[in-house]
Amino acid sequence: NTVQKRPNVIDICVETDKLLVKLQDNHKILETVQKGLADYLETKRIAFPRFFFLSDEELLSILSNTKNPTSVQPFLRSCFENMARIKFLDEDKNYEMVSMTSHEGEVVLFAEPMIPQGQVEIWMGQLEKLAIKTVKLRCAETLTKYIQMVFENGIQGRASWVKCGFAQGVCLVNQLVFCNDTEWAIRDGQLKEYRDQLDKQLECMTELVRTGLNKLESKVFSALLTYDVFQRDKIQTMIDQKVISTNDFEWAKHPKHICNVDQMYLQPIHGSNDFYYKPNYSAEEYKKMVESVLEEASEIKSEFLISFQQILSTLPYQFEYLGNTARLVITPLTLKIYSTISQSQGMFKFSSCSGPAGSGKTETSKQLSNKELGLVCVVFNCSEGLDLIGIKRMLSGVISSGGCLVMDEINRLSLDVLSVFAQMVLGVQRGLQLCGGSIVKTPKTEVGKSMAHIQTTKILFENTELNLQSTAAVIITQNPNYSGRQKLPANLVALFRAVSVMVPNYMKICQIRLYSYGFKKATSLAQKAVSVFKLCSEQLSLCSWYDYGMRAINSTIQAAGNIRQELGNMCVQNSKDIPLKHNVPDPRYYTEDQIVLRAITETNSPKFLHNDYLLFKNILSDLFPQIKPPFIDYHLLIDELNQVLRSNFMNFLQPDE
Ligand SMILES: Nc1ncnc2c1ncn2[C@@H]1O[C@H](COP(=O)(O)OP(=O)(O)OP(=O)(O)O)[C@@H](O)[C@H]1O
Ligand SMILES: [Mg+2]
């Protein structure tokens, strides 16, 4: 009011001497309110630890709207790994929750419907448990479906199983079965026969990918094919190395999954005649065995357990819902990172990956914690402005929800923040040592596997009492070559086992990814694509925005895969296979070379300067001789651009000039 009456700032400040006191008082009140609010939010976060992953504003927006449970929808993805939406029924009555949908659109029915009741942090906690229970149940169902379908239809049965399954379960069950079958093949000296069977499986799957699948199906097939190739190569290596025992290091270092359905380990899982294993018991006896596995799996259901095993570590799988997402190609480098992380986790230590840009540090750490261990994984991009409160909040969330925190580019933080971070991590590791980590229990029967069980314990973390879950992990990544980055202090380095990551295997990654999209000529196309990037890096000018690393190659392959999937049956290997339409080759058909050529051109040419673009075109015509680039009609786009440019008095250069 005073200001309104006399809107002159000097008058107000000079003449009313009470203003300063008033402002100081208000500031004090504001501080008390903020402290109270922070304490209040902290209690909510301790009650449901995944709220630690939300900012204060986001959490307040949920808390201020508790009457309407649907208000949590926008924040689900920050709390859960890949739960994008929940289906609420009866929005004007009890808001019954019936299913969850992933970011890609996979819908999974909950194990049982749930009605959100009471305070939001309470029912969100129940929702977290329900999601885990659902994933367990769906995985157990996927296993029983696999056994039934393979028993009835062999390799064809397996292919149809992939289509009707639940993506996360399909990948896991595939791993479970592979580990069991391989151990049988090693013991019986039948690795060669098993490799032939895997070859047949691969062929059957790639045929299906080529026939055109819907979007979700092709995602599962791609993920599974990536794994299948890796598994076939693994068996080949074991044949070459003459592995004869399951204790051989070559097999011990393989990342394996095992489960607590003991009956499953009584025999390799097989179906009709296309199976390598020729059992010496009758079909009748085998049928009985299959039935006993099915019975055990359906009895276990929500008690279904999976463990990850590599060398000396057995770690529990946590069944976070992951949806239907792509997988990285597993190369020797990936395995090196996997074994460092899994072994250090078994010794109550954490791990650190260091290496140049684009070598796969972040993505590989994420894939291990997500896909192999089923944890919720939070990637935290460290920047210089990051404060300790933020770090503490993330760590609190991760340790009480048993997830994995990836501190990306940690050496950007300042030295004082790093030393305090080291203290916090030490506290977590001590807690893990005190509770003894996850306990490995001996199996109920002789054939069963020793499974790891998650443990929880209470620890005092930075003056707050929190529940610590034994699966909690921290991974740090750094690129030590950039100038101006901090050298990590010794007390931090001592807590992490280091792995250095060098150049990824471009050729192999490219080849397997192309193969997983259904390209028959994957090997030669991968060679060409990698050579294009290599030649560009040597011949083109050095602009800071040109990138020829894994990221650029990846987006090119992704684009090629998308075009391939859209075309479905209209993709052929050679131009002479294109059917004629009005006596000319049908323009809707593409050859595999044309697809890759188009993908390389479209994803890369926009970033090149004019002179480099000409060089780039020459490189392409050298590597793809006599391949006519597919015709794409851009004239509408070009006309529009032309108009906009003219109206701004700019010149238009034809793309080929
Ligand atoms: N084994 C692999 N299979 C498939 N793609 C891979 C593989 N390794 C890395 N990539 C791809 O390479 C790209 C770069 O990986 P990532 O982001 O993990 O690199 P980084 O080492 O963390 O780099 P930076 O230091 O720049 O953060 C990603 O797009 C990733 O998908
Ligand atoms: Mg990174």
XYZ file of C-alpha atoms and ligand atoms in Angstrom:
689
model
C 0.000 0.000 0.000
C 2.765 2.412 0.910
C 4.504 1.713 -2.374
C 1.318 2.210 -4.295
C 0.780 5.580 -2.700
C 4.343 6.769 -3.277
C 5.862 4.856 -6.185
C 9.267 6.503 -5.853
C 11.907 4.015 -4.711
C 14.273 6.571 -3.133
C 11.456 8.179 -1.145
C 10.343 4.829 0.180
C 13.802 3.568 1.116
C 15.104 6.758 2.675
C 12.027 7.998 4.473
C 10.608 4.772 5.891
C 13.434 3.396 8.005
C 11.362 0.381 8.984
C 11.615 -1.205 5.542
C 14.996 -2.869 6.156
C 13.845 -4.414 9.436
C 10.658 -5.596 7.789
C 12.546 -7.229 4.926
C 14.962 -8.905 7.355
C 12.037 -10.261 9.401
C 10.327 -11.572 6.282
C 13.517 -13.249 5.181
C 13.773 -15.036 8.507
C 10.170 -16.237 8.253
C 10.781 -17.415 4.714
C 13.820 -19.404 5.854
C 11.794 -21.085 8.615
C 9.060 -21.933 6.133
C 11.600 -23.365 3.689
C 13.250 -25.436 6.399
C 9.839 -26.743 7.508
C 8.932 -27.555 3.934
C 12.248 -29.366 3.345
C 11.714 -31.419 6.519
C 8.178 -32.246 5.450
C 9.290 -33.342 1.993
C 12.076 -35.406 3.576
C 9.534 -37.412 5.610
C 7.591 -38.126 2.417
C 10.781 -39.177 0.661
C 11.818 -41.512 3.459
C 8.373 -43.123 3.328
C 8.666 -43.692 -0.435
C 12.381 -43.502 -1.355
C 11.823 -43.105 -5.100
C 10.512 -39.596 -4.361
C 14.198 -38.754 -3.828
C 14.528 -38.834 -7.628
C 12.018 -35.975 -7.994
C 12.767 -32.297 -7.510
C 11.019 -30.331 -4.750
C 8.668 -28.722 -7.259
C 7.669 -32.051 -8.785
C 7.056 -33.621 -5.400
C 5.005 -30.608 -4.286
C 2.885 -30.856 -7.395
C 2.052 -34.479 -6.480
C 1.423 -33.668 -2.813
C -0.802 -30.699 -3.561
C -3.065 -32.881 -5.632
C -3.418 -36.045 -3.555
C -7.186 -36.274 -4.048
C -6.548 -37.147 -7.671
C -4.247 -40.192 -7.968
C -3.822 -39.621 -11.713
C -1.663 -36.591 -10.884
C 1.320 -38.943 -10.452
C 1.230 -39.940 -14.146
C 3.722 -37.333 -15.427
C 6.268 -38.316 -12.762
C 6.115 -42.102 -13.079
C 9.051 -42.199 -15.458
C 11.259 -40.360 -12.983
C 10.390 -42.834 -10.222
C 10.331 -46.086 -12.157
C 12.644 -47.368 -14.851
C 10.158 -47.646 -17.679
C 6.641 -47.298 -16.329
C 5.235 -44.454 -18.401
C 1.537 -44.688 -17.619
C -0.916 -46.528 -15.430
C -4.425 -47.372 -16.469
C -6.933 -46.127 -13.900
C -10.501 -47.412 -14.112
C -13.487 -45.561 -12.653
C -11.872 -42.145 -12.506
C -14.806 -40.718 -10.589
C -15.007 -43.527 -8.044
C -12.097 -45.513 -6.641
C -9.395 -45.116 -9.320
C -8.698 -48.826 -9.577
C -5.273 -49.446 -11.212
C -5.207 -52.374 -13.610
C -2.168 -52.198 -15.886
C 1.066 -50.375 -16.609
C 2.323 -49.217 -19.983
C 5.950 -48.755 -20.931
C 7.339 -45.839 -22.894
C 7.232 -47.905 -26.110
C 3.611 -48.882 -25.543
C 3.897 -52.386 -24.077
C 0.892 -52.945 -21.802
C 1.287 -55.295 -18.837
C -1.650 -56.322 -16.688
C -0.934 -56.081 -12.975
C -0.841 -59.330 -10.995
C -3.940 -58.015 -9.228
C -5.819 -54.725 -9.476
C -5.005 -52.143 -6.826
C -7.033 -49.269 -5.396
C -4.913 -46.291 -4.289
C -5.852 -45.530 -0.701
C -4.397 -43.369 2.047
C -1.470 -41.047 1.580
C 0.248 -40.913 -1.776
C 3.640 -42.121 -0.479
C 1.949 -45.189 1.045
C 0.138 -46.303 -2.084
C 3.109 -45.491 -4.302
C 5.113 -47.899 -2.110
C 2.417 -50.512 -2.653
C 2.502 -49.799 -6.373
C 6.279 -50.401 -6.409
C 5.785 -53.795 -4.724
C 2.926 -54.636 -7.077
C 5.037 -53.823 -10.153
C 7.818 -56.134 -8.918
C 5.318 -58.877 -8.118
C 3.791 -58.493 -11.580
C 7.149 -58.757 -13.341
C 7.989 -61.908 -11.323
C 4.678 -63.479 -12.179
C 4.883 -62.614 -15.888
C 8.460 -63.943 -16.063
C 7.400 -67.247 -14.452
C 4.514 -67.457 -16.930
C 6.857 -66.748 -19.836
C 9.067 -69.622 -18.682
C 6.185 -72.088 -18.542
C 4.944 -70.897 -21.934
C 8.412 -71.448 -23.382
C 8.622 -75.003 -22.096
C 5.156 -75.828 -23.395
C 5.592 -74.264 -26.812
C 9.074 -75.653 -27.420
C 7.934 -79.067 -26.240
C 5.120 -79.011 -28.770
C 6.755 -77.316 -31.743
C 10.537 -77.140 -31.335
C 12.287 -74.215 -32.970
C 9.117 -72.960 -34.666
C 7.438 -73.047 -31.259
C 10.213 -70.875 -29.860
C 9.670 -68.295 -32.606
C 5.950 -68.059 -31.906
C 6.677 -67.877 -28.183
C 8.705 -64.692 -28.745
C 5.659 -63.082 -30.321
C 3.215 -63.850 -27.543
C 5.497 -63.130 -24.624
C 6.403 -60.272 -22.357
C 9.618 -58.647 -23.690
C 11.571 -58.526 -20.419
C 10.575 -62.121 -19.619
C 11.436 -63.320 -23.119
C 15.017 -62.055 -22.852
C 15.439 -63.446 -19.333
C 13.959 -66.869 -20.083
C 16.126 -67.073 -23.182
C 19.176 -66.548 -20.940
C 17.952 -69.075 -18.343
C 17.381 -71.750 -20.954
C 20.658 -71.046 -22.742
C 22.643 -71.426 -19.506
C 20.952 -74.701 -18.631
C 21.266 -76.168 -22.129
C 24.909 -75.126 -22.449
C 25.829 -76.789 -19.162
C 24.187 -80.001 -20.355
C 25.944 -79.747 -23.698
C 29.324 -79.215 -21.981
C 28.800 -82.167 -19.633
C 27.674 -84.450 -22.450
C 30.354 -83.265 -24.885
C 27.701 -82.104 -27.384
C 28.726 -78.490 -27.888
C 29.016 -78.870 -31.681
C 25.514 -80.270 -31.972
C 24.221 -77.493 -29.751
C 25.895 -74.866 -31.945
C 24.132 -76.314 -34.985
C 20.846 -76.041 -33.172
C 21.531 -72.406 -32.260
C 22.323 -71.745 -35.933
C 18.964 -73.162 -36.915
C 17.238 -71.047 -34.263
C 18.947 -67.925 -35.589
C 17.937 -68.685 -39.140
C 14.332 -69.211 -38.133
C 14.272 -65.910 -36.200
C 15.884 -63.853 -38.976
C 13.391 -65.233 -41.486
C 10.595 -64.004 -39.254
C 12.151 -60.552 -38.804
C 12.277 -60.174 -42.590
C 8.620 -60.976 -43.090
C 7.541 -57.809 -41.354
C 6.480 -57.635 -37.741
C 4.706 -54.922 -35.832
C 6.771 -52.320 -33.967
C 6.762 -53.979 -30.551
C 7.418 -57.433 -31.966
C 10.365 -56.273 -34.021
C 11.859 -54.688 -30.886
C 11.760 -57.989 -28.981
C 13.115 -59.857 -31.998
C 15.994 -57.393 -32.394
C 16.889 -57.632 -28.707
C 16.718 -61.404 -28.787
C 18.693 -61.728 -32.009
C 21.469 -59.571 -30.546
C 21.679 -62.038 -27.672
C 21.334 -65.119 -29.862
C 24.318 -64.124 -31.987
C 26.365 -63.544 -28.850
C 25.360 -66.940 -27.477
C 26.128 -68.786 -30.724
C 29.575 -67.124 -30.832
C 30.145 -68.100 -27.201
C 29.518 -71.761 -27.976
C 31.870 -71.531 -30.962
C 34.616 -70.078 -28.721
C 34.083 -72.877 -26.212
C 34.365 -75.455 -28.993
C 37.600 -73.820 -30.181
C 38.951 -73.744 -26.630
C 37.926 -77.378 -26.076
C 35.886 -76.644 -22.951
C 34.926 -79.907 -21.236
C 33.864 -78.797 -17.769
C 31.324 -76.277 -16.485
C 34.038 -75.001 -14.130
C 36.204 -73.925 -17.049
C 37.020 -70.205 -16.882
C 35.687 -69.640 -20.389
C 32.218 -70.614 -19.135
C 32.623 -69.170 -15.618
C 33.227 -65.669 -16.978
C 30.096 -65.756 -19.122
C 27.294 -63.586 -17.653
C 24.629 -66.135 -16.684
C 21.127 -66.103 -15.277
C 19.777 -68.872 -13.082
C 16.392 -69.357 -11.400
C 14.867 -71.208 -8.484
C 12.727 -73.626 -10.500
C 14.895 -76.622 -9.581
C 13.088 -79.119 -11.821
C 14.148 -77.118 -14.851
C 17.751 -78.187 -14.304
C 16.921 -81.895 -14.502
C 17.253 -81.940 -18.285
C 17.952 -79.649 -21.222
C 14.762 -78.047 -22.481
C 13.953 -79.547 -25.830
C 11.202 -80.163 -28.251
C 10.810 -82.080 -31.452
C 13.447 -83.612 -33.692
C 15.274 -80.380 -34.443
C 16.802 -80.500 -30.993
C 20.440 -81.517 -30.651
C 19.971 -83.573 -27.547
C 18.890 -87.148 -28.141
C 17.697 -88.280 -24.734
C 17.744 -91.896 -23.699
C 14.332 -91.725 -22.078
C 10.971 -92.114 -23.756
C 8.730 -89.302 -24.927
C 6.310 -90.313 -22.194
C 8.973 -89.880 -19.508
C 10.024 -86.539 -20.915
C 6.427 -85.350 -20.909
C 6.235 -86.154 -17.222
C 9.407 -84.150 -16.561
C 8.005 -81.165 -18.446
C 4.837 -81.355 -16.417
C 6.809 -81.358 -13.181
C 8.683 -78.203 -14.229
C 5.416 -76.515 -15.135
C 3.923 -77.515 -11.825
C 6.871 -76.160 -9.852
C 6.952 -72.906 -11.831
C 3.249 -72.284 -11.304
C 3.543 -73.078 -7.603
C 6.407 -70.606 -7.160
C 4.972 -67.678 -9.189
C 5.395 -64.676 -6.891
C 8.313 -66.397 -5.121
C 10.081 -66.712 -8.477
C 13.732 -65.717 -8.126
C 16.443 -65.069 -10.659
C 20.140 -64.502 -9.960
C 22.920 -63.166 -12.100
C 26.120 -65.144 -11.980
C 29.562 -64.325 -13.256
C 32.907 -65.735 -12.076
C 32.705 -65.503 -8.271
C 29.662 -63.288 -7.889
C 26.056 -64.307 -7.552
C 23.825 -61.239 -7.452
C 20.038 -61.038 -7.081
C 17.845 -59.910 -9.970
C 15.463 -57.232 -8.726
C 12.589 -57.435 -11.250
C 12.210 -53.736 -11.990
C 9.863 -53.317 -14.957
C 12.037 -52.546 -18.007
C 9.581 -52.513 -20.900
C 10.648 -53.437 -24.380
C 13.871 -51.580 -25.063
C 16.872 -52.214 -27.301
C 19.997 -53.968 -26.100
C 23.632 -53.251 -26.709
C 25.769 -55.663 -28.641
C 27.893 -57.678 -26.232
C 31.524 -57.376 -27.264
C 34.650 -58.432 -25.329
C 34.800 -54.837 -24.055
C 31.242 -55.061 -22.708
C 32.159 -58.295 -20.929
C 35.210 -56.648 -19.395
C 33.024 -53.898 -17.919
C 30.432 -56.463 -16.794
C 32.951 -58.588 -14.937
C 34.563 -55.616 -13.205
C 31.224 -54.309 -11.984
C 29.840 -57.675 -10.917
C 33.007 -58.783 -9.124
C 33.402 -55.499 -7.265
C 29.748 -55.603 -6.223
C 30.384 -59.042 -4.721
C 33.200 -57.528 -2.652
C 31.186 -54.550 -1.330
C 33.063 -52.194 -3.613
C 31.811 -50.102 -6.497
C 33.326 -49.590 -9.926
C 34.605 -46.816 -12.108
C 34.836 -46.793 -15.925
C 37.260 -44.461 -17.612
C 37.881 -43.973 -21.298
C 37.415 -41.699 -24.310
C 34.100 -40.243 -25.503
C 31.622 -42.537 -27.174
C 33.225 -45.778 -26.069
C 30.110 -47.044 -24.305
C 30.933 -46.352 -20.633
C 27.554 -44.941 -19.681
C 25.417 -47.260 -21.769
C 27.211 -50.453 -20.730
C 26.989 -49.608 -17.013
C 23.331 -48.882 -17.505
C 22.693 -52.095 -19.396
C 24.322 -54.235 -16.711
C 22.366 -52.714 -13.853
C 19.110 -52.568 -15.802
C 18.920 -55.519 -18.088
C 21.101 -58.020 -16.266
C 20.379 -57.138 -12.644
C 16.876 -55.714 -13.022
C 17.638 -52.629 -10.923
C 16.268 -49.143 -11.288
C 19.173 -47.138 -12.703
C 19.578 -43.395 -12.343
C 22.140 -41.705 -14.562
C 23.230 -38.453 -12.988
C 25.101 -36.071 -15.239
C 27.652 -34.327 -13.069
C 28.217 -30.666 -13.795
C 30.343 -28.122 -11.988
C 27.310 -26.450 -10.443
C 26.126 -29.619 -8.731
C 25.842 -29.309 -4.952
C 26.104 -31.824 -2.155
C 22.392 -31.658 -1.361
C 21.594 -32.970 -4.831
C 24.146 -35.776 -4.564
C 22.955 -36.741 -1.108
C 19.381 -36.881 -2.312
C 20.216 -39.159 -5.241
C 22.355 -41.454 -3.094
C 19.631 -41.684 -0.435
C 17.094 -42.639 -3.084
C 19.322 -45.267 -4.608
C 20.384 -46.944 -1.392
C 16.889 -47.211 0.010
C 15.327 -48.431 -3.227
C 18.263 -50.747 -3.943
C 18.990 -49.236 -7.348
C 22.093 -48.214 -9.199
C 23.438 -44.671 -9.450
C 25.633 -43.900 -12.444
C 27.585 -40.697 -11.779
C 28.450 -39.727 -15.326
C 31.595 -37.656 -15.970
C 32.325 -37.431 -12.266
C 35.608 -35.601 -12.752
C 33.709 -32.425 -13.628
C 32.861 -31.963 -9.946
C 35.048 -29.766 -7.760
C 37.550 -31.289 -5.358
C 35.635 -30.436 -2.166
C 32.421 -31.981 -3.470
C 34.350 -35.082 -4.543
C 35.886 -35.606 -1.088
C 32.524 -35.346 0.647
C 31.035 -37.700 -1.971
C 33.798 -40.179 -1.089
C 32.763 -39.986 2.585
C 29.140 -40.676 1.678
C 30.100 -43.658 -0.500
C 32.296 -45.021 2.287
C 29.237 -44.913 4.583
C 27.222 -46.930 2.070
C 29.971 -49.518 1.600
C 30.334 -49.935 5.385
C 26.582 -50.503 5.596
C 26.807 -53.153 2.881
C 29.671 -54.868 4.695
C 27.733 -54.823 7.976
C 24.684 -56.509 6.467
C 26.900 -58.896 4.506
C 25.442 -57.943 1.128
C 23.003 -60.257 -0.595
C 22.997 -63.732 0.949
C 23.600 -66.729 -1.317
C 21.516 -69.664 -0.084
C 22.043 -73.297 -0.988
C 19.290 -74.802 -3.150
C 16.505 -77.051 -1.862
C 17.408 -79.924 -4.164
C 20.636 -81.346 -5.563
C 20.010 -80.170 -9.103
C 18.951 -76.650 -8.103
C 21.125 -73.540 -8.159
C 22.315 -71.377 -5.263
C 20.287 -68.170 -5.408
C 21.140 -64.731 -4.045
C 18.587 -63.104 -1.729
C 18.186 -59.367 -1.213
C 18.808 -58.131 2.339
C 17.948 -54.853 3.998
C 19.479 -53.148 6.980
C 19.143 -49.763 8.688
C 22.034 -47.330 8.368
C 22.653 -43.788 9.501
C 23.352 -41.912 6.291
C 24.317 -38.248 6.727
C 22.294 -37.999 9.965
C 19.195 -39.653 8.494
C 18.179 -43.195 9.261
C 17.576 -45.050 6.004
C 16.898 -48.609 4.921
C 19.813 -49.918 2.897
C 19.079 -52.601 0.285
C 21.918 -54.950 -0.522
C 21.527 -54.416 -4.276
C 22.457 -50.712 -4.067
C 25.360 -49.811 -6.346
C 27.253 -46.762 -7.534
C 29.168 -46.626 -10.802
C 31.260 -43.629 -11.780
C 32.433 -42.827 -15.293
C 35.045 -40.353 -16.408
C 36.970 -39.245 -19.435
C 40.353 -38.284 -17.974
C 41.702 -36.877 -21.252
C 39.674 -33.679 -21.363
C 41.596 -30.654 -20.190
C 40.340 -28.856 -17.112
C 38.934 -31.980 -15.510
C 39.551 -32.740 -11.857
C 41.915 -35.523 -10.820
C 39.951 -37.793 -8.486
C 41.132 -37.671 -4.845
C 42.811 -40.796 -3.476
C 40.096 -41.473 -0.873
C 37.523 -41.712 -3.680
C 39.680 -43.830 -5.988
C 40.225 -46.367 -3.177
C 36.493 -47.133 -3.034
C 36.101 -47.989 -6.712
C 37.535 -50.805 -8.823
C 38.692 -49.351 -12.086
C 38.154 -50.563 -15.619
C 39.540 -48.703 -18.589
C 37.486 -48.671 -21.719
C 39.121 -48.160 -25.086
C 37.803 -48.164 -28.653
C 34.603 -50.185 -29.105
C 34.512 -52.843 -31.819
C 32.697 -50.751 -34.468
C 32.624 -53.531 -37.047
C 31.093 -56.139 -34.760
C 28.528 -53.771 -33.232
C 27.466 -52.574 -36.676
C 27.257 -56.067 -38.102
C 25.204 -57.558 -35.283
C 22.854 -54.608 -35.121
C 22.220 -54.742 -38.871
C 21.697 -58.478 -38.577
C 19.210 -57.989 -35.767
C 17.177 -55.715 -38.038
C 17.026 -58.528 -40.601
C 19.747 -57.496 -43.077
C 21.087 -60.584 -44.848
C 24.234 -58.881 -46.115
C 25.026 -57.514 -42.640
C 28.754 -58.253 -42.797
C 29.519 -56.501 -46.075
C 27.186 -53.595 -45.287
C 28.800 -53.109 -41.880
C 32.225 -53.039 -43.509
C 31.070 -50.370 -45.934
C 29.373 -48.246 -43.268
C 32.399 -48.336 -40.964
C 34.707 -47.507 -43.881
C 32.591 -44.466 -44.801
C 33.070 -43.058 -41.313
C 36.770 -43.901 -41.261
C 37.395 -42.252 -44.647
C 35.348 -39.197 -43.671
C 37.415 -38.766 -40.509
C 40.593 -38.879 -42.587
C 39.597 -36.800 -45.607
C 37.078 -34.186 -44.480
C 37.934 -30.926 -42.743
C 38.162 -30.783 -38.959
C 34.966 -29.080 -37.837
C 34.125 -29.386 -34.169
C 30.586 -30.628 -34.851
C 31.614 -33.494 -37.127
C 31.347 -36.790 -35.272
C 32.390 -40.166 -36.644
C 32.284 -42.096 -33.393
C 29.928 -44.742 -32.065
C 27.079 -42.251 -31.623
C 27.055 -41.270 -35.300
C 27.347 -44.872 -36.463
C 24.583 -45.854 -34.088
C 22.117 -43.291 -35.392
C 22.878 -44.365 -38.953
C 22.212 -48.024 -38.143
C 19.042 -47.049 -36.297
C 17.836 -45.131 -39.350
C 18.646 -48.092 -41.622
C 16.779 -50.414 -39.261
C 13.726 -48.143 -39.240
C 13.597 -48.010 -43.035
C 14.066 -51.801 -43.193
C 11.182 -52.372 -40.792
C 8.877 -49.989 -42.614
C 9.569 -51.766 -45.907
C 8.849 -55.254 -44.557
C 8.627 -57.554 -47.591
C 9.574 -54.816 -50.021
C 13.277 -55.215 -49.343
C 15.361 -57.441 -51.600
C 19.022 -58.397 -51.688
C 19.885 -57.565 -55.287
C 18.420 -55.113 -57.776
C 17.603 -57.925 -60.193
C 15.154 -59.351 -57.632
C 12.963 -56.227 -57.774
C 9.648 -57.121 -59.444
C 8.625 -55.166 -62.527
C 5.740 -52.738 -62.588
C 4.738 -51.346 -66.000
C 7.957 -52.869 -67.343
C 10.207 -50.913 -64.988
C 11.444 -52.050 -61.561
C 8.859 -51.200 -58.907
C 10.175 -48.003 -57.219
C 8.692 -48.998 -53.877
C 11.223 -51.821 -53.564
C 14.667 -51.212 -52.093
C 17.808 -53.306 -52.058
C 19.672 -53.659 -48.756
C 22.541 -51.544 -50.133
C 20.120 -48.775 -51.075
C 18.660 -48.732 -47.568
C 22.065 -48.374 -45.926
C 23.135 -45.788 -48.500
C 20.012 -43.761 -47.828
C 20.472 -44.013 -44.057
C 24.102 -42.865 -44.257
C 23.226 -39.961 -46.542
C 20.212 -38.761 -44.585
C 21.739 -38.919 -41.122
C 25.087 -37.401 -42.055
C 24.852 -34.981 -44.963
C 23.028 -32.193 -43.052
C 26.049 -31.616 -40.830
C 28.641 -31.217 -43.600
C 29.823 -27.947 -45.100
C 29.442 -27.612 -48.859
C 32.990 -28.697 -49.826
C 32.956 -31.601 -47.412
C 29.578 -32.656 -48.738
C 31.079 -33.111 -52.205
C 33.920 -35.209 -50.779
C 31.397 -37.219 -48.768
C 29.441 -37.979 -51.939
C 32.610 -39.168 -53.643
C 33.397 -41.486 -50.746
C 29.891 -42.910 -50.959
C 30.092 -43.499 -54.698
C 33.453 -45.269 -54.229
C 32.104 -47.566 -51.557
C 28.704 -48.182 -53.088
C 29.611 -48.390 -56.783
C 26.731 -48.743 -59.231
C 24.171 -48.463 -56.466
C 21.570 -45.954 -57.466
C 20.449 -43.937 -54.437
C 16.723 -44.533 -53.950
C 14.501 -41.793 -55.273
C 12.793 -39.789 -52.562
C 10.522 -36.965 -53.523
C 11.588 -33.864 -51.588
C 10.087 -31.292 -53.936
C 7.373 -30.105 -51.533
C 9.927 -29.551 -48.769
C 12.333 -27.827 -51.139
C 9.604 -25.523 -52.487
C 8.644 -24.485 -48.979
C 12.261 -23.852 -47.990
C 12.766 -21.875 -51.150
C 9.869 -19.598 -50.352
C 10.945 -18.961 -46.777
C 14.482 -18.198 -47.892
C 13.362 -15.824 -50.643
C 11.116 -13.920 -48.288
C 14.180 -13.419 -46.073
C 16.313 -12.289 -49.023
C 18.505 -15.381 -48.908
C 19.870 -17.555 -51.656
C 18.954 -21.133 -52.225
C 21.693 -23.609 -53.186
C 20.555 -26.772 -54.863
C 21.708 -29.686 -52.660
C 23.877 -31.070 -55.437
C 25.605 -27.862 -56.410
N 28.300 -52.509 -27.363
C 27.546 -51.599 -27.934
N 26.508 -51.953 -28.722
C 25.719 -51.035 -29.310
N 25.869 -49.722 -29.162
C 26.881 -49.295 -28.390
C 27.771 -50.200 -27.738
N 28.675 -49.478 -27.045
C 28.354 -48.195 -27.243
N 27.286 -48.068 -28.036
C 26.650 -46.829 -28.477
O 27.612 -45.805 -28.507
C 27.079 -44.565 -28.081
C 27.952 -43.952 -27.030
O 27.903 -44.702 -25.837
P 28.002 -44.004 -24.391
O 27.073 -42.857 -24.298
O 27.875 -45.070 -23.366
O 29.490 -43.502 -24.455
P 30.365 -42.856 -23.300
O 31.609 -43.670 -23.229
O 29.591 -42.692 -22.056
O 30.729 -41.469 -23.956
P 30.873 -40.008 -23.280
O 32.207 -40.013 -22.604
O 30.823 -39.095 -24.466
O 29.723 -39.861 -22.358
C 25.667 -44.844 -27.599
O 24.766 -44.412 -28.560
C 25.623 -46.358 -27.449
O 24.343 -46.852 -27.721
Mg 28.806 -41.053 -21.084
